[in-house]
mmCIF file of C-alpha atoms in Angstrom:
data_model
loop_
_atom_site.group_PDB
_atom_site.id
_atom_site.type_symbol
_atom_site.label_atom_id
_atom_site.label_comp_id
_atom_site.label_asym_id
_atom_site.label_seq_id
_atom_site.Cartn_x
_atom_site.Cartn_y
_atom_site.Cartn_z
ATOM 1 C CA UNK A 38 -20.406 12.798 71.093
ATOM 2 C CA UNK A 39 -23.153 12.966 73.897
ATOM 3 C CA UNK A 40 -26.076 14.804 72.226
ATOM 4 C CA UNK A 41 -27.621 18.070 74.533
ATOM 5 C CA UNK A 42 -30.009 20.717 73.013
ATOM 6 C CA UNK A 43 -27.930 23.103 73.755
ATOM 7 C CA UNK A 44 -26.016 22.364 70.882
ATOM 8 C CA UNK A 45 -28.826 23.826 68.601
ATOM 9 C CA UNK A 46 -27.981 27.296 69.672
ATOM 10 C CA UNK A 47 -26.192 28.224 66.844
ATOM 11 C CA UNK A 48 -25.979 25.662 64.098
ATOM 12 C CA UNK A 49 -24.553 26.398 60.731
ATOM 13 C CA UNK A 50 -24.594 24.835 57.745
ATOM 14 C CA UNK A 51 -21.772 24.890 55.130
ATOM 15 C CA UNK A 52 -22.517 26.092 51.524
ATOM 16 C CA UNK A 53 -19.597 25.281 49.047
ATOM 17 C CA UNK A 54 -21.189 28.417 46.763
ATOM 18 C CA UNK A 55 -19.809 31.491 49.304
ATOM 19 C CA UNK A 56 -16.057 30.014 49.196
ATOM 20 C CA UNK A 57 -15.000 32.591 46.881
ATOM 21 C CA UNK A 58 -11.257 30.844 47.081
ATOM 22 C CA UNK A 59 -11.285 31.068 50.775
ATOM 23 C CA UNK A 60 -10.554 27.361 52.497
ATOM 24 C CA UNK A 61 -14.237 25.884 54.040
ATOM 25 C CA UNK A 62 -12.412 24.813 57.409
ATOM 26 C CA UNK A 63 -10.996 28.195 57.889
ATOM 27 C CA UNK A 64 -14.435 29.221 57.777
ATOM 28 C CA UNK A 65 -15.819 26.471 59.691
ATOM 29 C CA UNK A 66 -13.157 27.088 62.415
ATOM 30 C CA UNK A 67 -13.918 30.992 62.295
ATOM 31 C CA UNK A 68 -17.189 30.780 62.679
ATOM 32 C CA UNK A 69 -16.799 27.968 66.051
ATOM 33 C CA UNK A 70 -14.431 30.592 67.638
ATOM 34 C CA UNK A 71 -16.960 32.868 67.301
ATOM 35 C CA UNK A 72 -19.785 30.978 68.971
ATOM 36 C CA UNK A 73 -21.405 28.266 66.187
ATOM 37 C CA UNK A 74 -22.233 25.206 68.594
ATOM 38 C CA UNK A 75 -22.877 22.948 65.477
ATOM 39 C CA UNK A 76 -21.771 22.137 61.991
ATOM 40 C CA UNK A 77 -23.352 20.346 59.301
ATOM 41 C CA UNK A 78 -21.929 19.347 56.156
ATOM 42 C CA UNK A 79 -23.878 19.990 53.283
ATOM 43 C CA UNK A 80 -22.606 19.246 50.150
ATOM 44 C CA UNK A 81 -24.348 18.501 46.649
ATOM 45 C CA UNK A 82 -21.746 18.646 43.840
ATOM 46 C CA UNK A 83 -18.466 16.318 45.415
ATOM 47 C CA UNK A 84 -18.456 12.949 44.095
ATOM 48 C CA UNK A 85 -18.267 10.228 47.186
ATOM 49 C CA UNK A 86 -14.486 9.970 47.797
ATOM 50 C CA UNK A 87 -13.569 13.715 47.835
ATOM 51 C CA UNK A 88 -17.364 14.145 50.185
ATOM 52 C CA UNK A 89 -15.750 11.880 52.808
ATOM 53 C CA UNK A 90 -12.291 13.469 52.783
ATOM 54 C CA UNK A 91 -14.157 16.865 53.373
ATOM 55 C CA UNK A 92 -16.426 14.817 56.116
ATOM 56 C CA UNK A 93 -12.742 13.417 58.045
ATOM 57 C CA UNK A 94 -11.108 16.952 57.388
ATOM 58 C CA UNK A 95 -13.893 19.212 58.831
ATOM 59 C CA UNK A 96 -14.470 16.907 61.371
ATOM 60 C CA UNK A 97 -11.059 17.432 62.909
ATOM 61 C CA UNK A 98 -11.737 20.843 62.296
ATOM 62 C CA UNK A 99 -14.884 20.601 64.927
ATOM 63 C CA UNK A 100 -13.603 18.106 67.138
ATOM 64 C CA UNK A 101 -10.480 20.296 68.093
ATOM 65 C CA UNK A 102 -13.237 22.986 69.468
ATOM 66 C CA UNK A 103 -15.773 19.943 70.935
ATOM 67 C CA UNK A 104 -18.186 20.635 68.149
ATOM 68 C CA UNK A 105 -20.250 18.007 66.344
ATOM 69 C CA UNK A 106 -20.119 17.310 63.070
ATOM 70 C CA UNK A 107 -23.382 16.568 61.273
ATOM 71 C CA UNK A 108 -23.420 15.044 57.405
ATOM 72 C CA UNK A 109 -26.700 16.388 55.609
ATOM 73 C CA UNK A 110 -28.278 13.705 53.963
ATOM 74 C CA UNK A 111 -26.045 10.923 53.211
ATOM 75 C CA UNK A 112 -25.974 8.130 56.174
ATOM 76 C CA UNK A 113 -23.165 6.003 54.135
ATOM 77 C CA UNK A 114 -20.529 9.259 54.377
ATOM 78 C CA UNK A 115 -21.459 9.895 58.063
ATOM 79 C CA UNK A 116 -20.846 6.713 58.767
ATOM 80 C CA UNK A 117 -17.550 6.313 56.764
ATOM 81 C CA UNK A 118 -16.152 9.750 58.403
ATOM 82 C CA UNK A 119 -17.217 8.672 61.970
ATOM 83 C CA UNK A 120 -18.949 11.645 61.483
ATOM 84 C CA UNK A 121 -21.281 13.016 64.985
ATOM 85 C CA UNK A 122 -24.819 12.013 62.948
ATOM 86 C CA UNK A 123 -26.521 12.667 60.038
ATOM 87 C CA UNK A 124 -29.672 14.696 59.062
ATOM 88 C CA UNK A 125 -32.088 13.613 56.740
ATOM 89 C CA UNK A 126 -34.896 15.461 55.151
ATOM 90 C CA UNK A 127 -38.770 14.147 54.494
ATOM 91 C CA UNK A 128 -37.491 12.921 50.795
ATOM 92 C CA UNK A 129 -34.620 11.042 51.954
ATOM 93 C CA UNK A 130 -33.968 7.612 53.734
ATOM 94 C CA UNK A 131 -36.548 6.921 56.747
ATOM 95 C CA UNK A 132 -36.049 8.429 59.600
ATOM 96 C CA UNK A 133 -36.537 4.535 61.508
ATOM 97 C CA UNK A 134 -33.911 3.276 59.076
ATOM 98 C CA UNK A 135 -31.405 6.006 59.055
ATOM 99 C CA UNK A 136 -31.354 5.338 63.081
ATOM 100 C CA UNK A 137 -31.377 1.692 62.653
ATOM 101 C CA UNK A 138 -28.274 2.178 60.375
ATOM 102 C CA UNK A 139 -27.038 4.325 62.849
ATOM 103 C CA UNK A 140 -27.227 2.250 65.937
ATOM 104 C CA UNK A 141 -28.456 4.537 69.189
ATOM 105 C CA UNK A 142 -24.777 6.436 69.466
ATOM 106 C CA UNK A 143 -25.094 8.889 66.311
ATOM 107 C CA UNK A 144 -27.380 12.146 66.302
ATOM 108 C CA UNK A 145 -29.870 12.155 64.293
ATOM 109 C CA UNK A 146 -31.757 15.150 62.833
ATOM 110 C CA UNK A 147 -34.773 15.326 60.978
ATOM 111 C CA UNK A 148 -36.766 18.166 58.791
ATOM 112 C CA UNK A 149 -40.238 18.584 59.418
ATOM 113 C CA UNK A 150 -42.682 20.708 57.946
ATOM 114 C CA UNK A 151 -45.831 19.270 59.776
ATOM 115 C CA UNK A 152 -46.871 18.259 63.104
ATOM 116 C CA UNK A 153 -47.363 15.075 61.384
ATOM 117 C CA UNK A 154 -44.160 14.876 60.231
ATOM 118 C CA UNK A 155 -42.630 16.004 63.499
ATOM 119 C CA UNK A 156 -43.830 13.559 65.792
ATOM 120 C CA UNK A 157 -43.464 10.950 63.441
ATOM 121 C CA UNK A 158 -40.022 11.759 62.970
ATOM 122 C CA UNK A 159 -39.545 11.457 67.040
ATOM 123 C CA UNK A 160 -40.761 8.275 67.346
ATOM 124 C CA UNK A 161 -38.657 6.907 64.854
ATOM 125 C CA UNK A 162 -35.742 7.764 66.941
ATOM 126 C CA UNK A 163 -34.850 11.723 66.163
ATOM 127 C CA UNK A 164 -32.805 13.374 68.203
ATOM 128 C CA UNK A 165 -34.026 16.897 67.585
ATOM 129 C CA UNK A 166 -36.168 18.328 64.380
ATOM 130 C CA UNK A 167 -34.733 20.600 61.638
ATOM 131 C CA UNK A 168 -38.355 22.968 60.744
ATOM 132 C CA UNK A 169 -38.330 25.190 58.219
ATOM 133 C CA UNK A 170 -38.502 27.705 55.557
ATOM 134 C CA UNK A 171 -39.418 29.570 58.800
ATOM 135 C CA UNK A 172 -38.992 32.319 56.773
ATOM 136 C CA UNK A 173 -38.091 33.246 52.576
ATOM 137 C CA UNK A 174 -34.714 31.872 51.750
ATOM 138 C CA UNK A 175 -32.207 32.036 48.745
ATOM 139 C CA UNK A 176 -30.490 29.109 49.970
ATOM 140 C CA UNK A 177 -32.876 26.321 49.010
ATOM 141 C CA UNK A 178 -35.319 27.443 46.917
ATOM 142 C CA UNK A 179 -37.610 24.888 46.855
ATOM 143 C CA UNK A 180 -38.293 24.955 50.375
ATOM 144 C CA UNK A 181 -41.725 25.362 51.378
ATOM 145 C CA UNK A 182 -42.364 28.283 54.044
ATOM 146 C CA UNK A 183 -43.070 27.115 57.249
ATOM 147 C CA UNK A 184 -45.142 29.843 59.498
ATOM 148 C CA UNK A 185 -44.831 30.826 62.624
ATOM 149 C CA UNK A 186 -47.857 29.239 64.215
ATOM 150 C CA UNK A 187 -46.520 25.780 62.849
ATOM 151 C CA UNK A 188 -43.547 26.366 64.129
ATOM 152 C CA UNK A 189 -45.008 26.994 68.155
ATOM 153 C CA UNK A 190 -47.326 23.729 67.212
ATOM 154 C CA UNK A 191 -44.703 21.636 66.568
ATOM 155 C CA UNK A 192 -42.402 23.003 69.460
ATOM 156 C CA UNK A 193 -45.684 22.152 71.330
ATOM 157 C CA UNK A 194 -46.384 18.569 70.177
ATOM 158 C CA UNK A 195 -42.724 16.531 70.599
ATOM 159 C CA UNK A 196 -40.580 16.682 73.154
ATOM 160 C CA UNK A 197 -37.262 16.850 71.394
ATOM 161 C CA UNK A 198 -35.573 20.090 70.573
ATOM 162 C CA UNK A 199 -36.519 22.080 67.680
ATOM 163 C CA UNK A 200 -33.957 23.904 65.497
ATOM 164 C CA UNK A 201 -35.461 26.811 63.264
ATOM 165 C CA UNK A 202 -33.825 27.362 59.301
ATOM 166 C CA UNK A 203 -34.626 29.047 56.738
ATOM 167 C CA UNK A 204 -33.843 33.372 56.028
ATOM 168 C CA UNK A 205 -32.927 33.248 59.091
ATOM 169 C CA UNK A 206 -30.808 36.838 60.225
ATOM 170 C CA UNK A 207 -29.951 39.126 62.246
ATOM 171 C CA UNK A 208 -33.279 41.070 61.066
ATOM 172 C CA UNK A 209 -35.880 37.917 61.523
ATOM 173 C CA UNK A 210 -34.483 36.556 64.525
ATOM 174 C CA UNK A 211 -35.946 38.717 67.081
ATOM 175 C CA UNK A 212 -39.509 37.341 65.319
ATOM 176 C CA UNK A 213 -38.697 33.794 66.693
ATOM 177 C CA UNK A 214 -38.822 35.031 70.268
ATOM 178 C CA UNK A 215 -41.432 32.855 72.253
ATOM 179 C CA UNK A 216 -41.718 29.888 69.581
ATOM 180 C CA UNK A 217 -40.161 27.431 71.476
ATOM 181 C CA UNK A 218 -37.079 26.590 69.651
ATOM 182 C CA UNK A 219 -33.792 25.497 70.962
ATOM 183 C CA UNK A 220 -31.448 27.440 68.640
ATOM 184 C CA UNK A 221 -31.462 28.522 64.978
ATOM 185 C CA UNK A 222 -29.790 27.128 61.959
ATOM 186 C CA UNK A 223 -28.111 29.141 58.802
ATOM 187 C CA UNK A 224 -26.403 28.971 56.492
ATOM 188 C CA UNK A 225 -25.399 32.548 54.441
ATOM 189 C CA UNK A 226 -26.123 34.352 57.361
ATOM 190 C CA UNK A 227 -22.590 33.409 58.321
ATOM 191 C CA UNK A 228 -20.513 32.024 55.744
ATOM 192 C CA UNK A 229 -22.277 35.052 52.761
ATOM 193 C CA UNK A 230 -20.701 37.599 54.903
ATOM 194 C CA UNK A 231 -17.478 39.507 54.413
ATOM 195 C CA UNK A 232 -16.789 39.345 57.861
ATOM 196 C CA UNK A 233 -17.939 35.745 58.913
ATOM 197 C CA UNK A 234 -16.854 35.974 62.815
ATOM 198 C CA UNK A 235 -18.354 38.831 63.247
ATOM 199 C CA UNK A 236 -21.684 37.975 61.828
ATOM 200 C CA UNK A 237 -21.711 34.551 63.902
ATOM 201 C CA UNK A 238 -21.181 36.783 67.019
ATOM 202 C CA UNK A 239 -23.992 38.787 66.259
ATOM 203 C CA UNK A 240 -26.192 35.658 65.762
ATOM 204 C CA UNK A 241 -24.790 33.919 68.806
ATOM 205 C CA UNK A 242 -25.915 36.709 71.044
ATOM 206 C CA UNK A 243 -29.263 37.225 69.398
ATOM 207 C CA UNK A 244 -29.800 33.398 69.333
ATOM 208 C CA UNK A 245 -28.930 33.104 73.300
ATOM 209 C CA UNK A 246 -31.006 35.916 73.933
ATOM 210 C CA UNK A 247 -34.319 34.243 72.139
ATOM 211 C CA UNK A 248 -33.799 30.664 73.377
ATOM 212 C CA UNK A 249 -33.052 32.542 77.239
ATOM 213 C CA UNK A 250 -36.142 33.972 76.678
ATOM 214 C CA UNK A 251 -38.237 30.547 76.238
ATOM 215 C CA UNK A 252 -36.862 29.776 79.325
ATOM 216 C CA UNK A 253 -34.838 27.077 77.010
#
């Protein structure tokens, strides 16, 4: 699938721990009806075989609505799903060699924390940058928080898109205005709330209304 920034508007990211019993591609699905542009696959506790079933099954699940499907981290499961891309973070496999793996076709997504980081991360072949904590975040709580200044510089220094994650809501959107970002990516923003298409509404809107803003 053809990568375009405009895909970053409203990226989610799956988290097995809000399931509660419900299914994750009814989720998935609810939240693309509802205006989620991209999904990535995040998952930490399934063992190899059952991660690429999940990979093949949500990736239907996107492909039926024209939605990428992104696998966080592991390059060998995106590639085995024909997954959309991958996207690695600073501690996992080069940037250079994830895209060499790759070949030019798959997206590939990087987190950045630095300007260092960022534009390295470009000229190895990134499609668009990941940067965050932006904000505090229950999610992943060893992220280190990114401020807003680094944020702008980074949107400054490379010239692919930049994705903002990290406590990002409905209450600390609006402070994102005029950063530069493409879009915004969460996580139990949507899929932590009782009423999940609802909530990714709400975020569309406020995430077209920020990027519109940048003149994005």
């Amino acid at each position: 699938m053809k990568f375009d920034k405009k895909l970053l508007r409203l990226y989610i990211v799956t988290d097995r721990a809000w399931l509660n019993g419900a299914d994750l591609g009814s989720q998935v699905e609810e939240s693309i009806l509802n205006g989620a542009t991209l999904v990535q696959l995040r998952e930490k506790v399934l063992d190899s075989i059952s991660f690429q079933s999940e990979a093949e099954r949500i990736k239907t699940v996107c492909h039926k609505h024209g939605v990428p499907l992104i696998v966080n981290d592991n390059v060998d499961i995106a590639l085995a799903a024909d997954a959309d891309g991958v996207h690695v973070g600073q501690r996992d496999m080069a940037a250079g060699d994830v895209r060499r793996k790759l070949g030019p076709d798959k997206i590939l997504g990087v987190s950045a924390q630095t300007v260092e980081q960022a534009v390295a991360a470009q000229q190895a072949g990134a499609d668009y940058l990941g940067v965050g904590a932006v904000f505090s975040t229950s999610t992943k709580l060893d992220a280190a928080e990114v401020g807003m200044d680094t944020l702008k510089a980074i949107c400054a220094a490379v010239s692919i898109p930049v994705v903002a994650i990290g406590g990002i809501g409905p209450g600390t959107m609006g402070q994102l205005a005029g950063s530069g970002i493409a879009g915004v990516a969460v996580v139990s923003a949507v899929f932590a709330q009782p009423d999940i298409g609802a909530a990714t509404r709400k975020l569309r809107a406020l995430s077209d209304m920020i990027v519109k803003e940048d003149g994005i």
